[in-house]
Amino acid sequence: MIVLCSQSPTRALLLQKAGIDFVQKPADFDEEQITTTVAKDFVYAASKGKLEAAQRLYGLEVPLLCADTVIAAADGTILRKAKDVNDARAILQKQSGSTIAIISSLHYKSTTHLFTDISATHYRFAPFDEADLEAYLESGLWQGKAGGCMVEGFCKRYIKEVRGLESTAMGLQVEVLKPWLFLNEKSAMKN
C-alpha cells in the first residue's frame, strides 16, 4: 500500500491499471515559488516540494508517492496548466505542428527507501484543426492538464511521432516505478 499524494484521476487510473495498491490524498505545494525556467529542474523541484509537504502531513508510516508533470515546447519554454481558456488556446497553439517534451518527475519515499525518477516522452504533432481545437477548449477537458495536453484524448489524433512512454506523458511513469516497488517490497519482507 502506498499514498498517492495527488488529486489527479489520471495518475490514480495509471496505478490501478498497474495493479498497485494505493490511497489517494492531496499534498499541497506552491509551485509559484519555483523560479527556474528549465523544465526538468522545475518538475523535479515541484515533485520534491510535494513530497516534503506530504511527509509533514502524513509521515512515512505508509510510503508516499508524489509526481509532477510539465511540457517543454520546442523552444524550451515551460508550458504549465492553463489559467483560463485563452491561456489554454495559446499554449495548445504553441504545440500545434511542433515537437514537445512531456516531462514527469516522481518521488517515492518510505521509512527506508527513496526513489526519484525524471522521464520524458517526446511528441511531434501535426497542426491542430482549428474547429477541433475550439471544441476541445469548449469541452473543458484541458483543465488541470500540463500544457492543456491530453495525449490519450484530443492530441492523440495529431501524433506523428512519439518517443517514450505514454504513462510518462499522462503524469506517472508506472513502468519505471513498478519494478522498483517490487524490489522495495522484497527488501522490506527480508527485514
JSON list of C-alpha atoms in Angstrom, two decimals, residues 2-173:
[
{"chain": "A", "resi": 2, "resn": "ILE", "atom": "CA", "xyz": [1.23, 3.49, -0.85]},
{"chain": "A", "resi": 3, "resn": "VAL", "atom": "CA", "xyz": [-0.19, 7.01, -0.57]},
{"chain": "A", "resi": 4, "resn": "LEU", "atom": "CA", "xyz": [-0.56, 8.77, -3.92]},
{"chain": "A", "resi": 5, "resn": "CYS", "atom": "CA", "xyz": [-0.13, 12.41, -2.94]},
{"chain": "A", "resi": 6, "resn": "SER", "atom": "CA", "xyz": [-2.01, 13.80, -5.92]},
{"chain": "A", "resi": 7, "resn": "GLN", "atom": "CA", "xyz": [-5.60, 14.59, -6.77]},
{"chain": "A", "resi": 8, "resn": "SER", "atom": "CA", "xyz": [-5.05, 13.55, -10.39]},
{"chain": "A", "resi": 9, "resn": "PRO", "atom": "CA", "xyz": [-7.61, 10.99, -11.59]},
{"chain": "A", "resi": 10, "resn": "THR", "atom": "CA", "xyz": [-5.21, 10.09, -14.42]},
{"chain": "A", "resi": 11, "resn": "ARG", "atom": "CA", "xyz": [-2.39, 9.16, -12.02]},
{"chain": "A", "resi": 12, "resn": "ALA", "atom": "CA", "xyz": [-4.86, 7.13, -9.95]},
{"chain": "A", "resi": 13, "resn": "LEU", "atom": "CA", "xyz": [-6.02, 5.31, -13.09]},
{"chain": "A", "resi": 14, "resn": "LEU", "atom": "CA", "xyz": [-2.42, 4.52, -14.08]},
{"chain": "A", "resi": 15, "resn": "LEU", "atom": "CA", "xyz": [-1.74, 2.99, -10.64]},
{"chain": "A", "resi": 16, "resn": "GLN", "atom": "CA", "xyz": [-4.98, 0.99, -10.78]},
{"chain": "A", "resi": 17, "resn": "LYS", "atom": "CA", "xyz": [-4.15, -0.38, -14.22]},
{"chain": "A", "resi": 18, "resn": "ALA", "atom": "CA", "xyz": [-0.66, -1.34, -12.97]},
{"chain": "A", "resi": 19, "resn": "GLY", "atom": "CA", "xyz": [-2.18, -3.24, -10.04]},
{"chain": "A", "resi": 20, "resn": "ILE", "atom": "CA", "xyz": [-0.54, -1.02, -7.41]},
{"chain": "A", "resi": 21, "resn": "ASP", "atom": "CA", "xyz": [-2.49, -0.75, -4.15]},
{"chain": "A", "resi": 22, "resn": "PHE", "atom": "CA", "xyz": [-2.86, 2.89, -3.05]},
{"chain": "A", "resi": 23, "resn": "VAL", "atom": "CA", "xyz": [-4.92, 5.50, -1.29]},
{"chain": "A", "resi": 24, "resn": "GLN", "atom": "CA", "xyz": [-5.15, 9.00, -2.71]},
{"chain": "A", "resi": 25, "resn": "LYS", "atom": "CA", "xyz": [-4.53, 12.04, -0.50]},
{"chain": "A", "resi": 26, "resn": "PRO", "atom": "CA", "xyz": [-3.65, 15.58, -1.58]},
{"chain": "A", "resi": 27, "resn": "ALA", "atom": "CA", "xyz": [-0.35, 17.29, -0.81]},
{"chain": "A", "resi": 28, "resn": "ASP", "atom": "CA", "xyz": [-0.36, 21.00, -1.48]},
{"chain": "A", "resi": 29, "resn": "PHE", "atom": "CA", "xyz": [2.80, 22.72, -2.62]},
{"chain": "A", "resi": 30, "resn": "ASP", "atom": "CA", "xyz": [3.02, 26.24, -4.06]},
{"chain": "A", "resi": 31, "resn": "GLU", "atom": "CA", "xyz": [4.76, 25.78, -7.42]},
{"chain": "A", "resi": 32, "resn": "GLU", "atom": "CA", "xyz": [4.80, 29.56, -7.94]},
{"chain": "A", "resi": 33, "resn": "GLN", "atom": "CA", "xyz": [7.85, 29.76, -5.64]},
{"chain": "A", "resi": 34, "resn": "ILE", "atom": "CA", "xyz": [9.92, 27.76, -8.17]},
{"chain": "A", "resi": 35, "resn": "THR", "atom": "CA", "xyz": [11.98, 30.21, -10.21]},
{"chain": "A", "resi": 36, "resn": "THR", "atom": "CA", "xyz": [13.84, 28.01, -12.70]},
{"chain": "A", "resi": 37, "resn": "THR", "atom": "CA", "xyz": [12.94, 28.23, -16.38]},
{"chain": "A", "resi": 38, "resn": "VAL", "atom": "CA", "xyz": [14.41, 24.78, -17.14]},
{"chain": "A", "resi": 39, "resn": "ALA", "atom": "CA", "xyz": [11.57, 22.24, -17.46]},
{"chain": "A", "resi": 40, "resn": "LYS", "atom": "CA", "xyz": [13.33, 19.23, -15.92]},
{"chain": "A", "resi": 41, "resn": "ASP", "atom": "CA", "xyz": [14.57, 21.31, -12.98]},
{"chain": "A", "resi": 42, "resn": "PHE", "atom": "CA", "xyz": [11.09, 22.77, -12.48]},
{"chain": "A", "resi": 43, "resn": "VAL", "atom": "CA", "xyz": [9.31, 19.41, -12.47]},
{"chain": "A", "resi": 44, "resn": "TYR", "atom": "CA", "xyz": [11.91, 17.90, -10.12]},
{"chain": "A", "resi": 45, "resn": "ALA", "atom": "CA", "xyz": [11.54, 20.79, -7.66]},
{"chain": "A", "resi": 46, "resn": "ALA", "atom": "CA", "xyz": [7.75, 20.56, -7.81]},
{"chain": "A", "resi": 47, "resn": "SER", "atom": "CA", "xyz": [7.58, 16.82, -7.13]},
{"chain": "A", "resi": 48, "resn": "LYS", "atom": "CA", "xyz": [10.19, 17.10, -4.37]},
{"chain": "A", "resi": 49, "resn": "GLY", "atom": "CA", "xyz": [8.27, 20.01, -2.80]},
{"chain": "A", "resi": 50, "resn": "LYS", "atom": "CA", "xyz": [5.10, 17.92, -2.86]},
{"chain": "A", "resi": 51, "resn": "LEU", "atom": "CA", "xyz": [6.96, 15.04, -1.19]},
{"chain": "A", "resi": 52, "resn": "GLU", "atom": "CA", "xyz": [8.24, 17.30, 1.60]},
{"chain": "A", "resi": 53, "resn": "ALA", "atom": "CA", "xyz": [4.73, 18.71, 2.14]},
{"chain": "A", "resi": 54, "resn": "ALA", "atom": "CA", "xyz": [3.21, 15.20, 2.17]},
{"chain": "A", "resi": 55, "resn": "GLN", "atom": "CA", "xyz": [5.80, 13.93, 4.63]},
{"chain": "A", "resi": 56, "resn": "ARG", "atom": "CA", "xyz": [4.92, 16.78, 7.04]},
{"chain": "A", "resi": 57, "resn": "LEU", "atom": "CA", "xyz": [1.21, 15.95, 6.68]},
{"chain": "A", "resi": 58, "resn": "TYR", "atom": "CA", "xyz": [1.22, 12.16, 6.68]},
{"chain": "A", "resi": 59, "resn": "GLY", "atom": "CA", "xyz": [4.60, 10.94, 7.96]},
{"chain": "A", "resi": 60, "resn": "LEU", "atom": "CA", "xyz": [6.08, 7.78, 6.46]},
{"chain": "A", "resi": 61, "resn": "GLU", "atom": "CA", "xyz": [4.05, 5.02, 8.10]},
{"chain": "A", "resi": 62, "resn": "VAL", "atom": "CA", "xyz": [2.70, 4.34, 4.62]},
{"chain": "A", "resi": 63, "resn": "PRO", "atom": "CA", "xyz": [5.12, 5.07, 1.74]},
{"chain": "A", "resi": 64, "resn": "LEU", "atom": "CA", "xyz": [4.47, 8.30, -0.17]},
{"chain": "A", "resi": 65, "resn": "LEU", "atom": "CA", "xyz": [4.39, 8.80, -3.94]},
{"chain": "A", "resi": 66, "resn": "CYS", "atom": "CA", "xyz": [4.44, 12.32, -5.38]},
{"chain": "A", "resi": 67, "resn": "ALA", "atom": "CA", "xyz": [4.68, 13.39, -9.02]},
{"chain": "A", "resi": 68, "resn": "ASP", "atom": "CA", "xyz": [4.55, 16.43, -11.24]},
{"chain": "A", "resi": 69, "resn": "THR", "atom": "CA", "xyz": [4.45, 16.94, -14.99]},
{"chain": "A", "resi": 70, "resn": "VAL", "atom": "CA", "xyz": [5.27, 19.83, -17.31]},
{"chain": "A", "resi": 71, "resn": "ILE", "atom": "CA", "xyz": [5.59, 20.29, -21.03]},
{"chain": "A", "resi": 72, "resn": "ALA", "atom": "CA", "xyz": [8.63, 21.80, -22.68]},
{"chain": "A", "resi": 73, "resn": "ALA", "atom": "CA", "xyz": [7.85, 23.47, -26.01]},
{"chain": "A", "resi": 74, "resn": "ALA", "atom": "CA", "xyz": [10.29, 23.14, -28.91]},
{"chain": "A", "resi": 75, "resn": "ASP", "atom": "CA", "xyz": [11.99, 26.38, -27.80]},
{"chain": "A", "resi": 76, "resn": "GLY", "atom": "CA", "xyz": [12.35, 25.10, -24.21]},
{"chain": "A", "resi": 77, "resn": "THR", "atom": "CA", "xyz": [9.53, 27.22, -22.79]},
{"chain": "A", "resi": 78, "resn": "ILE", "atom": "CA", "xyz": [7.73, 25.53, -19.89]},
{"chain": "A", "resi": 79, "resn": "LEU", "atom": "CA", "xyz": [4.04, 25.02, -20.65]},
{"chain": "A", "resi": 80, "resn": "ARG", "atom": "CA", "xyz": [2.19, 24.53, -17.37]},
{"chain": "A", "resi": 81, "resn": "LYS", "atom": "CA", "xyz": [-1.50, 24.21, -16.55]},
{"chain": "A", "resi": 82, "resn": "ALA", "atom": "CA", "xyz": [-3.54, 26.86, -18.33]},
{"chain": "A", "resi": 83, "resn": "LYS", "atom": "CA", "xyz": [-5.11, 29.56, -16.15]},
{"chain": "A", "resi": 84, "resn": "ASP", "atom": "CA", "xyz": [-8.15, 30.04, -18.40]},
{"chain": "A", "resi": 85, "resn": "VAL", "atom": "CA", "xyz": [-9.45, 29.17, -21.86]},
{"chain": "A", "resi": 86, "resn": "ASN", "atom": "CA", "xyz": [-7.45, 31.93, -23.61]},
{"chain": "A", "resi": 87, "resn": "ASP", "atom": "CA", "xyz": [-4.25, 30.74, -21.93]},
{"chain": "A", "resi": 88, "resn": "ALA", "atom": "CA", "xyz": [-5.12, 27.15, -22.94]},
{"chain": "A", "resi": 89, "resn": "ARG", "atom": "CA", "xyz": [-5.64, 28.23, -26.56]},
{"chain": "A", "resi": 90, "resn": "ALA", "atom": "CA", "xyz": [-2.25, 30.00, -26.68]},
{"chain": "A", "resi": 91, "resn": "ILE", "atom": "CA", "xyz": [-0.46, 27.05, -25.04]},
{"chain": "A", "resi": 92, "resn": "LEU", "atom": "CA", "xyz": [-2.04, 24.49, -27.36]},
{"chain": "A", "resi": 93, "resn": "GLN", "atom": "CA", "xyz": [-1.38, 26.61, -30.46]},
{"chain": "A", "resi": 94, "resn": "LYS", "atom": "CA", "xyz": [2.29, 26.61, -29.46]},
{"chain": "A", "resi": 95, "resn": "GLN", "atom": "CA", "xyz": [2.19, 22.77, -29.61]},
{"chain": "A", "resi": 96, "resn": "SER", "atom": "CA", "xyz": [0.29, 22.56, -32.90]},
{"chain": "A", "resi": 97, "resn": "GLY", "atom": "CA", "xyz": [2.57, 21.31, -35.71]},
{"chain": "A", "resi": 98, "resn": "SER", "atom": "CA", "xyz": [5.50, 21.23, -33.31]},
{"chain": "A", "resi": 99, "resn": "THR", "atom": "CA", "xyz": [7.59, 18.90, -31.16]},
{"chain": "A", "resi": 100, "resn": "ILE", "atom": "CA", "xyz": [7.20, 18.89, -27.39]},
{"chain": "A", "resi": 101, "resn": "ALA", "atom": "CA", "xyz": [8.65, 17.00, -24.44]},
{"chain": "A", "resi": 102, "resn": "ILE", "atom": "CA", "xyz": [6.31, 15.95, -21.65]},
{"chain": "A", "resi": 103, "resn": "ILE", "atom": "CA", "xyz": [8.46, 15.58, -18.56]},
{"chain": "A", "resi": 104, "resn": "SER", "atom": "CA", "xyz": [7.31, 13.80, -15.40]},
{"chain": "A", "resi": 105, "resn": "SER", "atom": "CA", "xyz": [9.18, 13.58, -12.13]},
{"chain": "A", "resi": 106, "resn": "LEU", "atom": "CA", "xyz": [8.28, 11.23, -9.32]},
{"chain": "A", "resi": 107, "resn": "HIS", "atom": "CA", "xyz": [9.45, 10.81, -5.76]},
{"chain": "A", "resi": 108, "resn": "TYR", "atom": "CA", "xyz": [8.66, 7.69, -3.73]},
{"chain": "A", "resi": 109, "resn": "LYS", "atom": "CA", "xyz": [9.71, 7.59, -0.09]},
{"chain": "A", "resi": 110, "resn": "SER", "atom": "CA", "xyz": [9.29, 5.05, 2.69]},
{"chain": "A", "resi": 111, "resn": "THR", "atom": "CA", "xyz": [10.99, 4.81, 6.10]},
{"chain": "A", "resi": 112, "resn": "THR", "atom": "CA", "xyz": [13.92, 3.01, 4.46]},
{"chain": "A", "resi": 113, "resn": "HIS", "atom": "CA", "xyz": [13.99, 3.95, 0.77]},
{"chain": "A", "resi": 114, "resn": "LEU", "atom": "CA", "xyz": [13.89, 6.93, -1.54]},
{"chain": "A", "resi": 115, "resn": "PHE", "atom": "CA", "xyz": [13.39, 6.58, -5.29]},
{"chain": "A", "resi": 116, "resn": "THR", "atom": "CA", "xyz": [13.39, 9.50, -7.71]},
{"chain": "A", "resi": 117, "resn": "ASP", "atom": "CA", "xyz": [12.94, 9.48, -11.46]},
{"chain": "A", "resi": 118, "resn": "ILE", "atom": "CA", "xyz": [12.65, 12.08, -14.19]},
{"chain": "A", "resi": 119, "resn": "SER", "atom": "CA", "xyz": [11.42, 10.78, -17.53]},
{"chain": "A", "resi": 120, "resn": "ALA", "atom": "CA", "xyz": [10.43, 12.47, -20.77]},
{"chain": "A", "resi": 121, "resn": "THR", "atom": "CA", "xyz": [8.24, 11.47, -23.68]},
{"chain": "A", "resi": 122, "resn": "HIS", "atom": "CA", "xyz": [8.67, 13.40, -26.91]},
{"chain": "A", "resi": 123, "resn": "TYR", "atom": "CA", "xyz": [5.81, 14.02, -29.33]},
{"chain": "A", "resi": 124, "resn": "ARG", "atom": "CA", "xyz": [5.74, 15.51, -32.80]},
{"chain": "A", "resi": 125, "resn": "PHE", "atom": "CA", "xyz": [2.28, 16.81, -33.63]},
{"chain": "A", "resi": 126, "resn": "ALA", "atom": "CA", "xyz": [0.60, 17.60, -36.92]},
{"chain": "A", "resi": 127, "resn": "PRO", "atom": "CA", "xyz": [-1.08, 21.02, -36.99]},
{"chain": "A", "resi": 128, "resn": "PHE", "atom": "CA", "xyz": [-4.29, 21.01, -34.94]},
{"chain": "A", "resi": 129, "resn": "ASP", "atom": "CA", "xyz": [-7.55, 21.57, -36.80]},
{"chain": "A", "resi": 130, "resn": "GLU", "atom": "CA", "xyz": [-8.91, 24.94, -35.62]},
{"chain": "A", "resi": 131, "resn": "ALA", "atom": "CA", "xyz": [-12.53, 23.76, -35.23]},
{"chain": "A", "resi": 132, "resn": "ASP", "atom": "CA", "xyz": [-11.36, 20.63, -33.38]},
{"chain": "A", "resi": 133, "resn": "LEU", "atom": "CA", "xyz": [-9.20, 22.76, -31.09]},
{"chain": "A", "resi": 134, "resn": "GLU", "atom": "CA", "xyz": [-12.12, 25.08, -30.30]},
{"chain": "A", "resi": 135, "resn": "ALA", "atom": "CA", "xyz": [-14.36, 22.10, -29.50]},
{"chain": "A", "resi": 136, "resn": "TYR", "atom": "CA", "xyz": [-11.68, 20.74, -27.16]},
{"chain": "A", "resi": 137, "resn": "LEU", "atom": "CA", "xyz": [-11.35, 24.12, -25.46]},
{"chain": "A", "resi": 138, "resn": "GLU", "atom": "CA", "xyz": [-15.11, 24.32, -25.06]},
{"chain": "A", "resi": 139, "resn": "SER", "atom": "CA", "xyz": [-15.19, 20.82, -23.50]},
{"chain": "A", "resi": 140, "resn": "GLY", "atom": "CA", "xyz": [-13.01, 21.96, -20.59]},
{"chain": "A", "resi": 141, "resn": "LEU", "atom": "CA", "xyz": [-11.06, 18.69, -20.70]},
{"chain": "A", "resi": 142, "resn": "TRP", "atom": "CA", "xyz": [-7.81, 20.70, -20.93]},
{"chain": "A", "resi": 143, "resn": "GLN", "atom": "CA", "xyz": [-8.28, 21.96, -17.37]},
{"chain": "A", "resi": 144, "resn": "GLY", "atom": "CA", "xyz": [-5.77, 20.63, -14.86]},
{"chain": "A", "resi": 145, "resn": "LYS", "atom": "CA", "xyz": [-3.54, 19.18, -17.60]},
{"chain": "A", "resi": 146, "resn": "ALA", "atom": "CA", "xyz": [0.07, 20.25, -18.09]},
{"chain": "A", "resi": 147, "resn": "GLY", "atom": "CA", "xyz": [0.07, 22.34, -21.24]},
{"chain": "A", "resi": 148, "resn": "GLY", "atom": "CA", "xyz": [-3.61, 21.51, -21.69]},
{"chain": "A", "resi": 149, "resn": "CYS", "atom": "CA", "xyz": [-2.35, 18.41, -23.48]},
{"chain": "A", "resi": 150, "resn": "MET", "atom": "CA", "xyz": [-4.21, 15.08, -23.46]},
{"chain": "A", "resi": 151, "resn": "VAL", "atom": "CA", "xyz": [-2.16, 12.58, -25.45]},
{"chain": "A", "resi": 152, "resn": "GLU", "atom": "CA", "xyz": [-4.77, 9.96, -24.60]},
{"chain": "A", "resi": 153, "resn": "GLY", "atom": "CA", "xyz": [-7.55, 12.28, -25.83]},
{"chain": "A", "resi": 154, "resn": "PHE", "atom": "CA", "xyz": [-7.57, 15.42, -28.00]},
{"chain": "A", "resi": 155, "resn": "CYS", "atom": "CA", "xyz": [-3.88, 15.33, -29.01]},
{"chain": "A", "resi": 156, "resn": "LYS", "atom": "CA", "xyz": [-3.87, 11.61, -29.87]},
{"chain": "A", "resi": 157, "resn": "ARG", "atom": "CA", "xyz": [-5.17, 12.03, -33.45]},
{"chain": "A", "resi": 158, "resn": "TYR", "atom": "CA", "xyz": [-2.41, 14.59, -34.18]},
{"chain": "A", "resi": 159, "resn": "ILE", "atom": "CA", "xyz": [0.57, 12.50, -33.06]},
{"chain": "A", "resi": 160, "resn": "LYS", "atom": "CA", "xyz": [3.00, 11.98, -35.94]},
{"chain": "A", "resi": 161, "resn": "GLU", "atom": "CA", "xyz": [5.84, 10.54, -33.85]},
{"chain": "A", "resi": 162, "resn": "VAL", "atom": "CA", "xyz": [6.35, 9.50, -30.23]},
{"chain": "A", "resi": 163, "resn": "ARG", "atom": "CA", "xyz": [9.49, 8.58, -28.32]},
{"chain": "A", "resi": 164, "resn": "GLY", "atom": "CA", "xyz": [8.97, 7.43, -24.75]},
{"chain": "A", "resi": 165, "resn": "LEU", "atom": "CA", "xyz": [6.24, 6.03, -22.52]},
{"chain": "A", "resi": 166, "resn": "GLU", "atom": "CA", "xyz": [2.64, 7.18, -22.74]},
{"chain": "A", "resi": 167, "resn": "SER", "atom": "CA", "xyz": [2.35, 6.84, -18.95]},
{"chain": "A", "resi": 168, "resn": "THR", "atom": "CA", "xyz": [5.10, 9.45, -18.54]},
{"chain": "A", "resi": 169, "resn": "ALA", "atom": "CA", "xyz": [3.09, 11.81, -20.74]},
{"chain": "A", "resi": 170, "resn": "MET", "atom": "CA", "xyz": [-0.01, 11.04, -18.66]},
{"chain": "A", "resi": 171, "resn": "GLY", "atom": "CA", "xyz": [1.81, 12.09, -15.48]},
{"chain": "A", "resi": 172, "resn": "LEU", "atom": "CA", "xyz": [3.28, 8.97, -13.85]},
{"chain": "A", "resi": 173, "resn": "GLN", "atom": "CA", "xyz": [5.86, 6.63, -15.34]}
]
